[in-house]
Amino acid sequence: MILDNLTALTIYEVETLQDIFILALKEQENILLDMAKIDKIDIVGIQLLLSMVSTVKASQKTIKLINVKDTVLQQIKISNTQIALGLDV
Amino acid sequence: MTEELEIFLEDCDDQLQMMEDALVDMQSNGASESTIGTIFRAVHTIKGSAGMFGFDDIVTFAHTGENLFDSIRQGDVGVCEEMISLFLLCKDHMEVLINLLTEDKELSAAQKEVGHNLIQRLEGYLPRAQIKEENIEDIPSTIVIEAAKWHISIRFHKDFFTTGMSINSVFKFFNKVGKVLKIQPIIYNIPSIEDINPLHPYIGFEVCLLADLSKSEVEDIFEFIQEDVDLYIFLCDDSDEYNTLVSIRKEPELKNELINAKFIDEDTLIEPELIIPTVEEKEEIVLNQKEEEIVLNQKEEEIVLNQKEEEEEEIVLNQKEEEEEIVLNQKEEEEEIVLNQKEEEEIVLNKKEESSEPKKKAVSSLRVDSSKIDILINYMSEISITNSRILTLIDDEGSEIGETVIHMKQLLEFVSDGIMDMRMVKVGDSFNKFRRIVSDTAKKIGKDVDFVISGEDTELDKTVVERISDPLLHMLRNSIDHGVELPEDRVACGKPAQGRVDLRAYQDSGTIVIEIEDNGKGLDRDRILAKAIENGSVKKNNNLSDSEIYKLIFSAGLSTAETVSAISGRGVGMDVVKRNIEDLRGSVEIESTIGQGSKITIRLPLTLAVIDGFLLQVGDTKYIIPLENIKECIELTTIEQESLNGNEFINVRGEVLPLLDIRLLLGENKSITERQNIVIVYFGKKIVGLLVDELLGEHQTVIKSLGIVFDQLSGISGASVLGSGEIALIFDVARLIELRNEG
C-alpha cells in the first residue's frame, strides 16, 4: 500500500487517511505501508498510525511501515513511538 | 496567527522591553542584583516560550545570553560597559528574530552572520570551562547543577490538536533545559481505526526529565498549552506520588505501563484496584495535595509573616468561607487554589532572585485587545444616547420612570468611566523606551547627557500614548542634537560638561502636559526669523512675538542647523510633529532663553474617546465645548449685547479678553432666541471669549469622527449624537484660539 497522493501525515491529512486505512483493513490481510513519499508527520499523524497498527494487530493481520524517511523517523523518535509502530530502529 | 502565537509575541515584546530598561539602567547606575535578575529572567522566559513553539533560532541565541547572565548572577563573570552594549545589540537581534516570525520570513544570511558574531562575542565572556563543556557534550542546555528528576504525566484535552501546538516541540525543548531520561507514550486509550476521531487526542505521555528546574519552572514550559493539557508533575523519587498518579489517572493499564517502562518497581506501587477513588475522592485528593503545597510554601517562604493582624483575621475568615465553598463547589475552588499556588510560587521565585527588592504584591491582570474596549465604548455611547432619548420622550423627569431613567444615566456614567479607565496607561513604559535612544544618540555625536524622566505614573489614553511616542522621540533627538552642546563647548561657557534633558509628564486642568526641557544653548530667535524670511514663510515686516518665532521651527523645511546630521537638521519632521500633536487635539508651546536652554510644552487631552462637554446653541446648530477648557460663562444683558456691537474684545471685570463670534466664524443664521452668552475658554495660558447664543448645560459624550470629508473644517474636532438624535459639533478649543489670534 503506497500512500500515493500524500506527502505529509499531519492533522490536515488524517481524516482522509482514516478512510484509506479502513478500506485497506477490509481488503488486505497483510498491509505494507510504503511511506516513501511522506516527508512530514506530526503527533496527530503518529496517533493515527498507532491506531491503525493496533487495529491491524487486534484483527490478527499484519502491518509494516517501510521506507520511512529520516525526517519522519526523527519526529516519531521524539515521541518514542517507534517501537509501538513496529519500526526497526 | 494563532492566539497562542500572538500571546507569545506580545510576551516577547514585554520581556525585551524589560530587558532594555534594565540594561539602560545598568548603563547609568551600574549592575545590581535586581537588574541582572530582570535580564536573566527576560532571556530565560523568551528562550522557554520560543522553545515551546520550536523556534530554534531564538532558543539557540537566547541560550548563550542566558548562560552568560547566569554566570554573572553566580558572580563568576563581572559586568563591564562593553558587555552592556553587547547585550543591547543582542536584544536588538532577538527583536529581529521575533519580528521575522511575525512576518513569517526566514533568517537571511546576513542576519545569521550577525547572530553568529554576537554569540561568539558573548561566549568570549563566558568562563572557559562552560564553553568547553557545552561543546563536548553538544547539549545546548544550562549546566545542570543539583538537577532534579521530574516525572511529568501528560494527557491532552479534547481540542489540543486543533490549537496547532506541537507536543514534540515541548519534548525537544526538554532536551534544551535538561535531559529527557525517558518518554513513554501512553497508547492504550487510542481507539481502533474505525472508532477513532483522528482530530481528538487519545495518546498521553509519561516523561522523566532531569533538569535544574523547580516545579513551577517545569510547569512554565507548558505555559502556552496549560489550558489544553492535564499535567501531573512530581519528583521521581517520591514513590507515593506514583500511587497518586495511578489513582488520579484512573487508567487500569497505567500501573503496568509505569512498571514496564521502569519508572518504578512493582513493589512500590499499590494495587490500583485498592485505591481507585470515586470522582469526588479524586478531586479531594488533588485539592488536599494542592492545599498542602500551599501551606508548605507559606511556611517555607514566610510569605504572610508581615501581614497585619487584621488581615490575618480576614484571611482566616475568608479561608473559612472558602472551606464552605469547597464543599459546595470543589472544582471551582481547585482551580482557584492552583492559581493561588502559582502566584505564591512566583512570589517565592521572585523573592529568591530579588532578595534586595521589596516584596511585590501579586497583581492579577487581564490582557485585552484594545479594539474590544473601543467597541465597548461605542456601544456605551449608543446606550447613553438611547437612555437620553427615553428621558426626552418621557418629558417628565419627576415621574417614577423619569427618576429611574436618571438613575440609569448615573449608572451608565459609572460604567463609562470604568471602561475609559481601562484605556488609561502610565506614560512611564513609553518614556522608558526613550532612555536607550537618548543614550545612543548622545554617544553617537559625542555628547554627555543626563536624561531625567519624571511623572512616569501619569496616566494617559493608550492611543494618545502610542501616537505621541514618535513626536516625542523626534523632539528629544532635536534637543540632544541641537540643544545640548558638546562637553568642551559647555565647559567653555562655564556650564557643567554634562548636559541635561528632562522629560516630564503631569496633569493640569483636565489635560496632560508633557515637557521636554534641556539646559543647552537655547533657540536663536534672530536666526530662526532670518531663516523663515529667507524661505518665504514669514514676511520681512512682521510683528511676531518670541513665542510665535520659536514656533516657526515647526514649519516645514525650516532648519537652522549648520550641519545636517543623521539624527536631525533637515527641517523635515518638526512640521509632522506639530501636525501629530494637533491631530490628538493637543497644542505645543516653546520657551527658550539663549545660552540657558529650551522647553517644549505639549498639552494633550486625557482621552480621545470621550469628553465631558458643555452643550450650547449658535444659530440652528448645537455645539459642545470640552468642559476642561471652560473658565466661566457670562450671560449678556440686552444692553451689553448692544454695547458689544461688533467689538473684538470684551472687558471682563477689568480684564480685556479677545472675543470670537462663533456665528460669524461659522456662518450661522441669526438665532431665534434673543439671548447671548460669552463662554470664556482657555487652552494653556491663552484665553478667549466665545460669543454664543444659548447655553444648554453639561453633556458627557463620545466623540465621533466627522470623516475625511470634514477633515479641513477648522475649529471642529468631531461630533456627537444627542439624545434627541440631533448632531452636535465639538469645538477644538486650541484651534479656535489660534483662529482668533490669527484674526
JSON list of C-alpha atoms in Angstrom, two decimals, chain B residues 275-367:
[
{"chain": "B", "resi": 275, "resn": "ILE", "atom": "CA", "xyz": [-7.07, 2.77, 45.79]},
{"chain": "B", "resi": 276, "resn": "ILE", "atom": "CA", "xyz": [-9.15, 3.84, 42.82]},
{"chain": "B", "resi": 277, "resn": "PRO", "atom": "CA", "xyz": [-11.22, 6.62, 44.28]},
{"chain": "B", "resi": 278, "resn": "THR", "atom": "CA", "xyz": [-14.57, 7.96, 43.28]},
{"chain": "B", "resi": 279, "resn": "VAL", "atom": "CA", "xyz": [-14.65, 11.16, 41.26]},
{"chain": "B", "resi": 280, "resn": "GLU", "atom": "CA", "xyz": [-15.29, 13.15, 44.45]},
{"chain": "B", "resi": 281, "resn": "GLU", "atom": "CA", "xyz": [-12.42, 11.44, 46.23]},
{"chain": "B", "resi": 282, "resn": "LYS", "atom": "CA", "xyz": [-10.19, 12.11, 43.28]},
{"chain": "B", "resi": 283, "resn": "GLU", "atom": "CA", "xyz": [-10.96, 15.79, 43.39]},
{"chain": "B", "resi": 284, "resn": "GLU", "atom": "CA", "xyz": [-10.41, 15.83, 47.11]},
{"chain": "B", "resi": 285, "resn": "ILE", "atom": "CA", "xyz": [-7.01, 14.21, 46.77]},
{"chain": "B", "resi": 286, "resn": "VAL", "atom": "CA", "xyz": [-5.89, 16.82, 44.27]},
{"chain": "B", "resi": 287, "resn": "LEU", "atom": "CA", "xyz": [-7.40, 19.53, 46.40]},
{"chain": "B", "resi": 288, "resn": "ASN", "atom": "CA", "xyz": [-5.70, 18.34, 49.58]},
{"chain": "B", "resi": 289, "resn": "GLN", "atom": "CA", "xyz": [-2.44, 17.95, 47.78]},
{"chain": "B", "resi": 290, "resn": "LYS", "atom": "CA", "xyz": [-2.57, 21.48, 46.44]},
{"chain": "B", "resi": 291, "resn": "GLU", "atom": "CA", "xyz": [-3.59, 22.83, 49.84]},
{"chain": "B", "resi": 292, "resn": "GLU", "atom": "CA", "xyz": [-0.70, 21.02, 51.50]},
{"chain": "B", "resi": 293, "resn": "GLU", "atom": "CA", "xyz": [1.68, 22.50, 48.97]},
{"chain": "B", "resi": 294, "resn": "ILE", "atom": "CA", "xyz": [0.33, 25.94, 49.61]},
{"chain": "B", "resi": 295, "resn": "VAL", "atom": "CA", "xyz": [0.73, 25.60, 53.35]},
{"chain": "B", "resi": 296, "resn": "LEU", "atom": "CA", "xyz": [4.24, 24.24, 52.82]},
{"chain": "B", "resi": 297, "resn": "ASN", "atom": "CA", "xyz": [5.16, 27.11, 50.58]},
{"chain": "B", "resi": 298, "resn": "GLN", "atom": "CA", "xyz": [3.72, 29.59, 53.01]},
{"chain": "B", "resi": 299, "resn": "LYS", "atom": "CA", "xyz": [5.68, 28.07, 55.87]},
{"chain": "B", "resi": 300, "resn": "GLU", "atom": "CA", "xyz": [8.90, 27.78, 54.00]},
{"chain": "B", "resi": 301, "resn": "GLU", "atom": "CA", "xyz": [8.89, 31.19, 52.48]},
{"chain": "B", "resi": 302, "resn": "GLU", "atom": "CA", "xyz": [7.15, 33.05, 55.32]},
{"chain": "B", "resi": 303, "resn": "ILE", "atom": "CA", "xyz": [5.07, 34.92, 52.83]},
{"chain": "B", "resi": 304, "resn": "VAL", "atom": "CA", "xyz": [2.46, 36.01, 55.29]},
{"chain": "B", "resi": 305, "resn": "LEU", "atom": "CA", "xyz": [4.83, 36.90, 58.10]},
{"chain": "B", "resi": 306, "resn": "ASN", "atom": "CA", "xyz": [4.40, 40.62, 57.83]},
{"chain": "B", "resi": 307, "resn": "GLN", "atom": "CA", "xyz": [0.69, 40.69, 57.38]},
{"chain": "B", "resi": 308, "resn": "LYS", "atom": "CA", "xyz": [-1.24, 42.75, 59.87]},
{"chain": "B", "resi": 309, "resn": "GLU", "atom": "CA", "xyz": [-3.34, 41.01, 62.45]},
{"chain": "B", "resi": 310, "resn": "GLU", "atom": "CA", "xyz": [-6.48, 42.34, 60.91]},
{"chain": "B", "resi": 311, "resn": "GLU", "atom": "CA", "xyz": [-5.54, 40.98, 57.55]},
{"chain": "B", "resi": 312, "resn": "GLU", "atom": "CA", "xyz": [-4.82, 37.61, 59.11]},
{"chain": "B", "resi": 313, "resn": "GLU", "atom": "CA", "xyz": [-8.22, 37.57, 60.69]},
{"chain": "B", "resi": 314, "resn": "GLU", "atom": "CA", "xyz": [-9.72, 38.43, 57.38]},
{"chain": "B", "resi": 315, "resn": "ILE", "atom": "CA", "xyz": [-7.79, 35.62, 55.72]},
{"chain": "B", "resi": 316, "resn": "VAL", "atom": "CA", "xyz": [-8.95, 33.15, 58.36]},
{"chain": "B", "resi": 317, "resn": "LEU", "atom": "CA", "xyz": [-12.46, 34.37, 57.76]},
{"chain": "B", "resi": 318, "resn": "ASN", "atom": "CA", "xyz": [-12.01, 34.04, 54.03]},
{"chain": "B", "resi": 319, "resn": "GLN", "atom": "CA", "xyz": [-10.49, 30.62, 54.46]},
{"chain": "B", "resi": 320, "resn": "LYS", "atom": "CA", "xyz": [-13.49, 29.55, 56.46]},
{"chain": "B", "resi": 321, "resn": "GLU", "atom": "CA", "xyz": [-15.77, 30.81, 53.80]},
{"chain": "B", "resi": 322, "resn": "GLU", "atom": "CA", "xyz": [-13.65, 29.16, 51.17]},
{"chain": "B", "resi": 323, "resn": "GLU", "atom": "CA", "xyz": [-13.76, 25.87, 53.01]},
{"chain": "B", "resi": 324, "resn": "GLU", "atom": "CA", "xyz": [-17.50, 26.07, 52.97]},
{"chain": "B", "resi": 325, "resn": "GLU", "atom": "CA", "xyz": [-17.40, 26.82, 49.30]},
{"chain": "B", "resi": 326, "resn": "ILE", "atom": "CA", "xyz": [-15.05, 23.91, 48.74]},
{"chain": "B", "resi": 327, "resn": "VAL", "atom": "CA", "xyz": [-17.73, 21.57, 49.95]},
{"chain": "B", "resi": 328, "resn": "LEU", "atom": "CA", "xyz": [-20.20, 23.19, 47.62]},
{"chain": "B", "resi": 329, "resn": "ASN", "atom": "CA", "xyz": [-18.01, 23.61, 44.61]},
{"chain": "B", "resi": 330, "resn": "GLN", "atom": "CA", "xyz": [-14.81, 21.67, 44.74]},
{"chain": "B", "resi": 331, "resn": "LYS", "atom": "CA", "xyz": [-13.90, 22.00, 41.12]},
{"chain": "B", "resi": 332, "resn": "GLU", "atom": "CA", "xyz": [-14.06, 25.76, 41.09]},
{"chain": "B", "resi": 333, "resn": "GLU", "atom": "CA", "xyz": [-12.02, 26.02, 44.27]},
{"chain": "B", "resi": 334, "resn": "GLU", "atom": "CA", "xyz": [-9.41, 23.66, 42.90]},
{"chain": "B", "resi": 335, "resn": "GLU", "atom": "CA", "xyz": [-8.79, 26.00, 40.00]},
{"chain": "B", "resi": 336, "resn": "GLU", "atom": "CA", "xyz": [-8.53, 28.97, 42.33]},
{"chain": "B", "resi": 337, "resn": "ILE", "atom": "CA", "xyz": [-6.11, 27.20, 44.61]},
{"chain": "B", "resi": 338, "resn": "VAL", "atom": "CA", "xyz": [-3.96, 26.18, 41.66]},
{"chain": "B", "resi": 339, "resn": "LEU", "atom": "CA", "xyz": [-3.93, 29.85, 40.68]},
{"chain": "B", "resi": 340, "resn": "ASN", "atom": "CA", "xyz": [-3.02, 30.95, 44.19]},
{"chain": "B", "resi": 341, "resn": "GLN", "atom": "CA", "xyz": [-0.36, 28.34, 44.32]},
{"chain": "B", "resi": 342, "resn": "LYS", "atom": "CA", "xyz": [1.12, 29.62, 41.08]},
{"chain": "B", "resi": 343, "resn": "GLU", "atom": "CA", "xyz": [1.12, 33.16, 42.33]},
{"chain": "B", "resi": 344, "resn": "GLU", "atom": "CA", "xyz": [2.79, 32.12, 45.52]},
{"chain": "B", "resi": 345, "resn": "GLU", "atom": "CA", "xyz": [5.41, 30.12, 43.69]},
{"chain": "B", "resi": 346, "resn": "GLU", "atom": "CA", "xyz": [6.06, 33.18, 41.61]},
{"chain": "B", "resi": 347, "resn": "ILE", "atom": "CA", "xyz": [6.49, 35.23, 44.76]},
{"chain": "B", "resi": 348, "resn": "VAL", "atom": "CA", "xyz": [8.89, 32.62, 46.11]},
{"chain": "B", "resi": 349, "resn": "LEU", "atom": "CA", "xyz": [10.86, 32.71, 42.87]},
{"chain": "B", "resi": 350, "resn": "ASN", "atom": "CA", "xyz": [10.98, 36.48, 42.86]},
{"chain": "B", "resi": 351, "resn": "LYS", "atom": "CA", "xyz": [11.98, 36.50, 46.47]},
{"chain": "B", "resi": 352, "resn": "LYS", "atom": "CA", "xyz": [14.86, 34.16, 45.80]},
{"chain": "B", "resi": 353, "resn": "GLU", "atom": "CA", "xyz": [16.07, 36.11, 42.83]},
{"chain": "B", "resi": 354, "resn": "GLU", "atom": "CA", "xyz": [15.37, 39.59, 44.03]},
{"chain": "B", "resi": 355, "resn": "SER", "atom": "CA", "xyz": [16.23, 39.40, 47.67]},
{"chain": "B", "resi": 356, "resn": "SER", "atom": "CA", "xyz": [17.29, 43.04, 47.60]},
{"chain": "B", "resi": 357, "resn": "GLU", "atom": "CA", "xyz": [13.97, 44.20, 46.16]},
{"chain": "B", "resi": 358, "resn": "PRO", "atom": "CA", "xyz": [10.96, 44.89, 48.30]},
{"chain": "B", "resi": 359, "resn": "LYS", "atom": "CA", "xyz": [8.24, 42.30, 48.11]},
{"chain": "B", "resi": 360, "resn": "LYS", "atom": "CA", "xyz": [5.86, 42.98, 45.27]},
{"chain": "B", "resi": 361, "resn": "LYS", "atom": "CA", "xyz": [2.16, 42.45, 45.52]},
{"chain": "B", "resi": 362, "resn": "ALA", "atom": "CA", "xyz": [0.89, 39.87, 43.09]},
{"chain": "B", "resi": 363, "resn": "VAL", "atom": "CA", "xyz": [-1.18, 41.84, 40.63]},
{"chain": "B", "resi": 364, "resn": "SER", "atom": "CA", "xyz": [-3.83, 40.00, 38.75]},
{"chain": "B", "resi": 365, "resn": "SER", "atom": "CA", "xyz": [-4.31, 41.43, 35.32]},
{"chain": "B", "resi": 366, "resn": "LEU", "atom": "CA", "xyz": [-6.06, 40.54, 32.15]},
{"chain": "B", "resi": 367, "resn": "ARG", "atom": "CA", "xyz": [-4.73, 41.30, 28.71]}
]
